[in-house]
PDB file of C-alpha atoms and ligand atoms in Angstrom:
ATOM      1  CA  UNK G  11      31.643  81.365   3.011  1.00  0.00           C
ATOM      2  CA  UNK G  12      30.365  78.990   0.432  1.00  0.00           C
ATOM      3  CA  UNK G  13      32.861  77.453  -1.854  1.00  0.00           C
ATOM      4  CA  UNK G  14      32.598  78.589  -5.427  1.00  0.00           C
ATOM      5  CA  UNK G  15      32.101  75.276  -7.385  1.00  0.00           C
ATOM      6  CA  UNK G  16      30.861  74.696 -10.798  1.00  0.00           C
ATOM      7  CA  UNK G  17      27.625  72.816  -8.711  1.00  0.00           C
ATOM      8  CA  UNK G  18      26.848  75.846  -5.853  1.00  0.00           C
ATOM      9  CA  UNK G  19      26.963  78.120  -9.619  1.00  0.00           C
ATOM     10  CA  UNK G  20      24.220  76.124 -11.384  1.00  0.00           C
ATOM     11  CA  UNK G  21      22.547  75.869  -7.894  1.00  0.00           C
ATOM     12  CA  UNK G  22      22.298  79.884  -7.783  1.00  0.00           C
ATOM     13  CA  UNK G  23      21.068  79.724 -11.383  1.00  0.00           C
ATOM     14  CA  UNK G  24      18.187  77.395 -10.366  1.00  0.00           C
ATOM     15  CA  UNK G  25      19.439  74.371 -13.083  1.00  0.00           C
ATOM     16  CA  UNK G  26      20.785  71.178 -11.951  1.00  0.00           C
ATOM     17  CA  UNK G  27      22.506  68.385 -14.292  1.00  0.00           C
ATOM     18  CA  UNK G  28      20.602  65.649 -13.440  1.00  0.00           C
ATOM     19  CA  UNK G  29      23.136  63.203 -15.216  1.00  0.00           C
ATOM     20  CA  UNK G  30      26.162  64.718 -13.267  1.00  0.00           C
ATOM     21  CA  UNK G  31      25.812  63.723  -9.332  1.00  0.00           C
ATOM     22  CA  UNK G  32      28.465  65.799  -8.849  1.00  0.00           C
ATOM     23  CA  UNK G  33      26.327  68.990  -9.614  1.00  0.00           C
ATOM     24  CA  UNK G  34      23.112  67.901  -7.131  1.00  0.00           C
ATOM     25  CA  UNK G  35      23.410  70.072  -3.874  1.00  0.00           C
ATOM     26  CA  UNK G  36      24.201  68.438  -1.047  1.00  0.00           C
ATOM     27  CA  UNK G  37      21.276  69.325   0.625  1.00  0.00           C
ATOM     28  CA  UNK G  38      18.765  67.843  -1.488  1.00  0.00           C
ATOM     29  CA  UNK G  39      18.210  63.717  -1.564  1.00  0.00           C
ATOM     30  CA  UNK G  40      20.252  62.214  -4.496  1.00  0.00           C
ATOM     31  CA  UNK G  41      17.941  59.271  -4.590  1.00  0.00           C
ATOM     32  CA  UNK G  42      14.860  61.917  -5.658  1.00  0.00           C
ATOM     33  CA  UNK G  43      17.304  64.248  -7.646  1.00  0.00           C
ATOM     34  CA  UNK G  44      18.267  60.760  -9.859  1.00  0.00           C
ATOM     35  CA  UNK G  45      16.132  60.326 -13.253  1.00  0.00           C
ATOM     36  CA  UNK G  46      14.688  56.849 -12.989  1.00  0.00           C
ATOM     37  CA  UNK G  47      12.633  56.040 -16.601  1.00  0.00           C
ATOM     38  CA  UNK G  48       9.230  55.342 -14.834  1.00  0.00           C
ATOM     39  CA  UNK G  49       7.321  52.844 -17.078  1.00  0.00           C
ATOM     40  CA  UNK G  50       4.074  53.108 -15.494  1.00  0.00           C
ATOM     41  CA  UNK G  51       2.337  51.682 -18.008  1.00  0.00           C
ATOM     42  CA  UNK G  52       3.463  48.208 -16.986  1.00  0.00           C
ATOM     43  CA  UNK G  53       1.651  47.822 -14.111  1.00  0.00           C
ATOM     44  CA  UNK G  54      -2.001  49.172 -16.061  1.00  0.00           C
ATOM     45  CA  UNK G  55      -4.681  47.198 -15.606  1.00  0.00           C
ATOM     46  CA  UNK G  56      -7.211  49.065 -17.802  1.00  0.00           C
ATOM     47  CA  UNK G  57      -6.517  51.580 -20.461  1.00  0.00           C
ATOM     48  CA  UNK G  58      -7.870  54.533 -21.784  1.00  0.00           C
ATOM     49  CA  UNK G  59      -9.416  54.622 -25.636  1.00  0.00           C
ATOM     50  CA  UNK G  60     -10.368  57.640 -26.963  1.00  0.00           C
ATOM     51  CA  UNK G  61     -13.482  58.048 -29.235  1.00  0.00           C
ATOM     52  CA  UNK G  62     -11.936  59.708 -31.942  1.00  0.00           C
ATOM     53  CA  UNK G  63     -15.481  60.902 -33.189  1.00  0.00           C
ATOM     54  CA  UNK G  64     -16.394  62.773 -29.696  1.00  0.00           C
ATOM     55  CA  UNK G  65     -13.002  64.530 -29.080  1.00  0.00           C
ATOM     56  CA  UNK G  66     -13.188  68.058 -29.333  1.00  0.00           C
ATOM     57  CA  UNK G  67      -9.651  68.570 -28.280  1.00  0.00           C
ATOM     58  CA  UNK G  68     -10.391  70.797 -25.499  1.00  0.00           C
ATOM     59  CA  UNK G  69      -7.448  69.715 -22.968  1.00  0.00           C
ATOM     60  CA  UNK G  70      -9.319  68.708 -20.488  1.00  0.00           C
ATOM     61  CA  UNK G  71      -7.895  65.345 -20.043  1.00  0.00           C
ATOM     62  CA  UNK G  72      -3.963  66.622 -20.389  1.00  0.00           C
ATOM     63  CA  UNK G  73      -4.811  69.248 -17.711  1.00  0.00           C
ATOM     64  CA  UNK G  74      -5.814  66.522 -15.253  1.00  0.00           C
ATOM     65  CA  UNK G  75      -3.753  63.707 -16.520  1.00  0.00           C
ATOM     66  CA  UNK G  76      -1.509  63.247 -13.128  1.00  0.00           C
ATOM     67  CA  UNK G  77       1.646  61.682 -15.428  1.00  0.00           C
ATOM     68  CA  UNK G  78       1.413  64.247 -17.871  1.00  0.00           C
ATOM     69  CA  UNK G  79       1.154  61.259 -20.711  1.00  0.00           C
ATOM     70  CA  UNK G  80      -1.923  62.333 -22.773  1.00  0.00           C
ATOM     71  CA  UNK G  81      -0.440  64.024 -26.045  1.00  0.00           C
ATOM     72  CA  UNK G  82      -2.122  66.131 -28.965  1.00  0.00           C
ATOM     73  CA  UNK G  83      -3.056  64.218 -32.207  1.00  0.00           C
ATOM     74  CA  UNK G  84      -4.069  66.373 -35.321  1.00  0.00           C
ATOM     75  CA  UNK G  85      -7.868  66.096 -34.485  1.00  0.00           C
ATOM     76  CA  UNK G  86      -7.961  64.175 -30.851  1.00  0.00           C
ATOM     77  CA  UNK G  87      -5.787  63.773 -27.674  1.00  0.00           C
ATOM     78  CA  UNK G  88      -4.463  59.916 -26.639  1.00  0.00           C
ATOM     79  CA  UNK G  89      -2.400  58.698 -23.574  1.00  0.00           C
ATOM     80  CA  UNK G  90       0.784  57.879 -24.353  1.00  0.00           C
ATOM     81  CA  UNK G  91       0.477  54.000 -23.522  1.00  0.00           C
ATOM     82  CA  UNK G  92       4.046  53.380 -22.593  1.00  0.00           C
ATOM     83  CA  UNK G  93       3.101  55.591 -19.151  1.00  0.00           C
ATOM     84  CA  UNK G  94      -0.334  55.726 -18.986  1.00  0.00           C
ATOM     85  CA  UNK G  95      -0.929  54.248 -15.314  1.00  0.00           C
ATOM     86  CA  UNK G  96      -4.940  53.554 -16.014  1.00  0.00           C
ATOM     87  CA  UNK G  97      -6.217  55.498 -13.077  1.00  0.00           C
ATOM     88  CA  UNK G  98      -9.088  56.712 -15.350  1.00  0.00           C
ATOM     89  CA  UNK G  99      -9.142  60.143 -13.921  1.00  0.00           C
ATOM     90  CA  UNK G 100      -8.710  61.406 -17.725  1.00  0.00           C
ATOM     91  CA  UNK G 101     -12.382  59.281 -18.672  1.00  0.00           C
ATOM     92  CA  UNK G 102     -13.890  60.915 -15.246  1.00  0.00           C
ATOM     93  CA  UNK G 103     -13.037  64.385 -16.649  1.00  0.00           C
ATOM     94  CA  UNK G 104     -13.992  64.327 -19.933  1.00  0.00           C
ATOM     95  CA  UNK G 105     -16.719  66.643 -20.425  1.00  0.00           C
ATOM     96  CA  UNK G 106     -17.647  65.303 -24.035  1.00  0.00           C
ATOM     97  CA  UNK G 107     -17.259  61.331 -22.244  1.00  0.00           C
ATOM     98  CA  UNK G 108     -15.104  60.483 -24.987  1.00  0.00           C
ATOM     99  CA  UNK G 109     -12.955  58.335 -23.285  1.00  0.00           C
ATOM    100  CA  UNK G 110     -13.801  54.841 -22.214  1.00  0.00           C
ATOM    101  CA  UNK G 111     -11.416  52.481 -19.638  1.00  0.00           C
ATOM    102  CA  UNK G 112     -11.433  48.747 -21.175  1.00  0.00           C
ATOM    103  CA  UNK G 113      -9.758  46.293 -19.180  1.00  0.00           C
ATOM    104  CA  UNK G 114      -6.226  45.503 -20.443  1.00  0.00           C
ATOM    105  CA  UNK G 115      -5.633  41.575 -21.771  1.00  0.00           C
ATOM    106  CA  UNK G 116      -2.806  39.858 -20.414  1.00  0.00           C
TER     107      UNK G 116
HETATM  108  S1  SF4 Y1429     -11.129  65.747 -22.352  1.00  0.00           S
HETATM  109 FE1  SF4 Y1429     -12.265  64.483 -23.812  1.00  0.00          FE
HETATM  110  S2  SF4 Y1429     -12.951  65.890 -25.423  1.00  0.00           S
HETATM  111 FE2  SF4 Y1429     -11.353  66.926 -24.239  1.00  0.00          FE
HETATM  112  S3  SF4 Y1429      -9.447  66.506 -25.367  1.00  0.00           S
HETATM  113 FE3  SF4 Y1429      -9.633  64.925 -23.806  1.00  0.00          FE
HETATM  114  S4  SF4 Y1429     -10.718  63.213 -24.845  1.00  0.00           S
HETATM  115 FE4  SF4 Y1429     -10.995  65.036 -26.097  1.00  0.00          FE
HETATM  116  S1  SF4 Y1430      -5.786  56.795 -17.314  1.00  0.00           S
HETATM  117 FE1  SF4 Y1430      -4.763  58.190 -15.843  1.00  0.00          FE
HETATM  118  S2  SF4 Y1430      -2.597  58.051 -16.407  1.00  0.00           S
HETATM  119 FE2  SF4 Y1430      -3.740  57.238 -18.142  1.00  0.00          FE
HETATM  120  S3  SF4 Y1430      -4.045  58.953 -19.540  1.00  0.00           S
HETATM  121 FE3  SF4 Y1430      -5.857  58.842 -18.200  1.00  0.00          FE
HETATM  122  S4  SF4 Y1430      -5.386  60.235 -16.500  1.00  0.00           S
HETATM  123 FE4  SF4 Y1430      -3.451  59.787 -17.535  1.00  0.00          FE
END
């Protein structure tokens, strides 16, 4: 029988401390359980900019954004710069083509 810790508890409830090792299951990887702070912006080499005039705010880049970094503005969406990655997929998707890739300057 499993041994009632405060860890296999929180596993049965589905919620893991990701701060506490001592609460990640030993059957799942600690090294993928671990929060790193990803700063994938650092490694960009082109960025997205947003024509504020052709935003219609429909979503459509936050759905596909695959780092979940575009965020709501009160009449446009941006990336979030500090994780933006550049991949562009958010200027592919656009349906209005309001967002533009420009090369980003040293
Ligand atoms: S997909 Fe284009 S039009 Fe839609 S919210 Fe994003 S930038 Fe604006
Ligand atoms: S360039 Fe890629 S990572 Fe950056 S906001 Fe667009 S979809 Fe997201």
């Amino acid at each position: 029988m499993e041994k009632k810790t405060e860890a296999t508890v929180k596993r049965k409830k589905g919620h893991y401390d990701m701060f506490d090792s001592s609460t990640v299951p030993d059957d799942l990887c600690p090294i993928a359980t671990d929060i790193i702070v990803m700063r994938t912006g650092e490694w960009r080499a082109e960025r997205p900019v947003v024509m504020r005039s052709k935003c219609v705010k429909c979503a459509t880049c936050w759905a596909f954004c695959p780092v979940q970094c575009i965020e709501e503005k009160p009449l446009w969406f941006e990336a979030d710069l500090s994780r933006c990655k550049g991949c562009g997929i958010c200027a592919t998707e656009c349906p209005h083509h309001a967002i533009i890739m420009v090369e980003e300057k040293e």
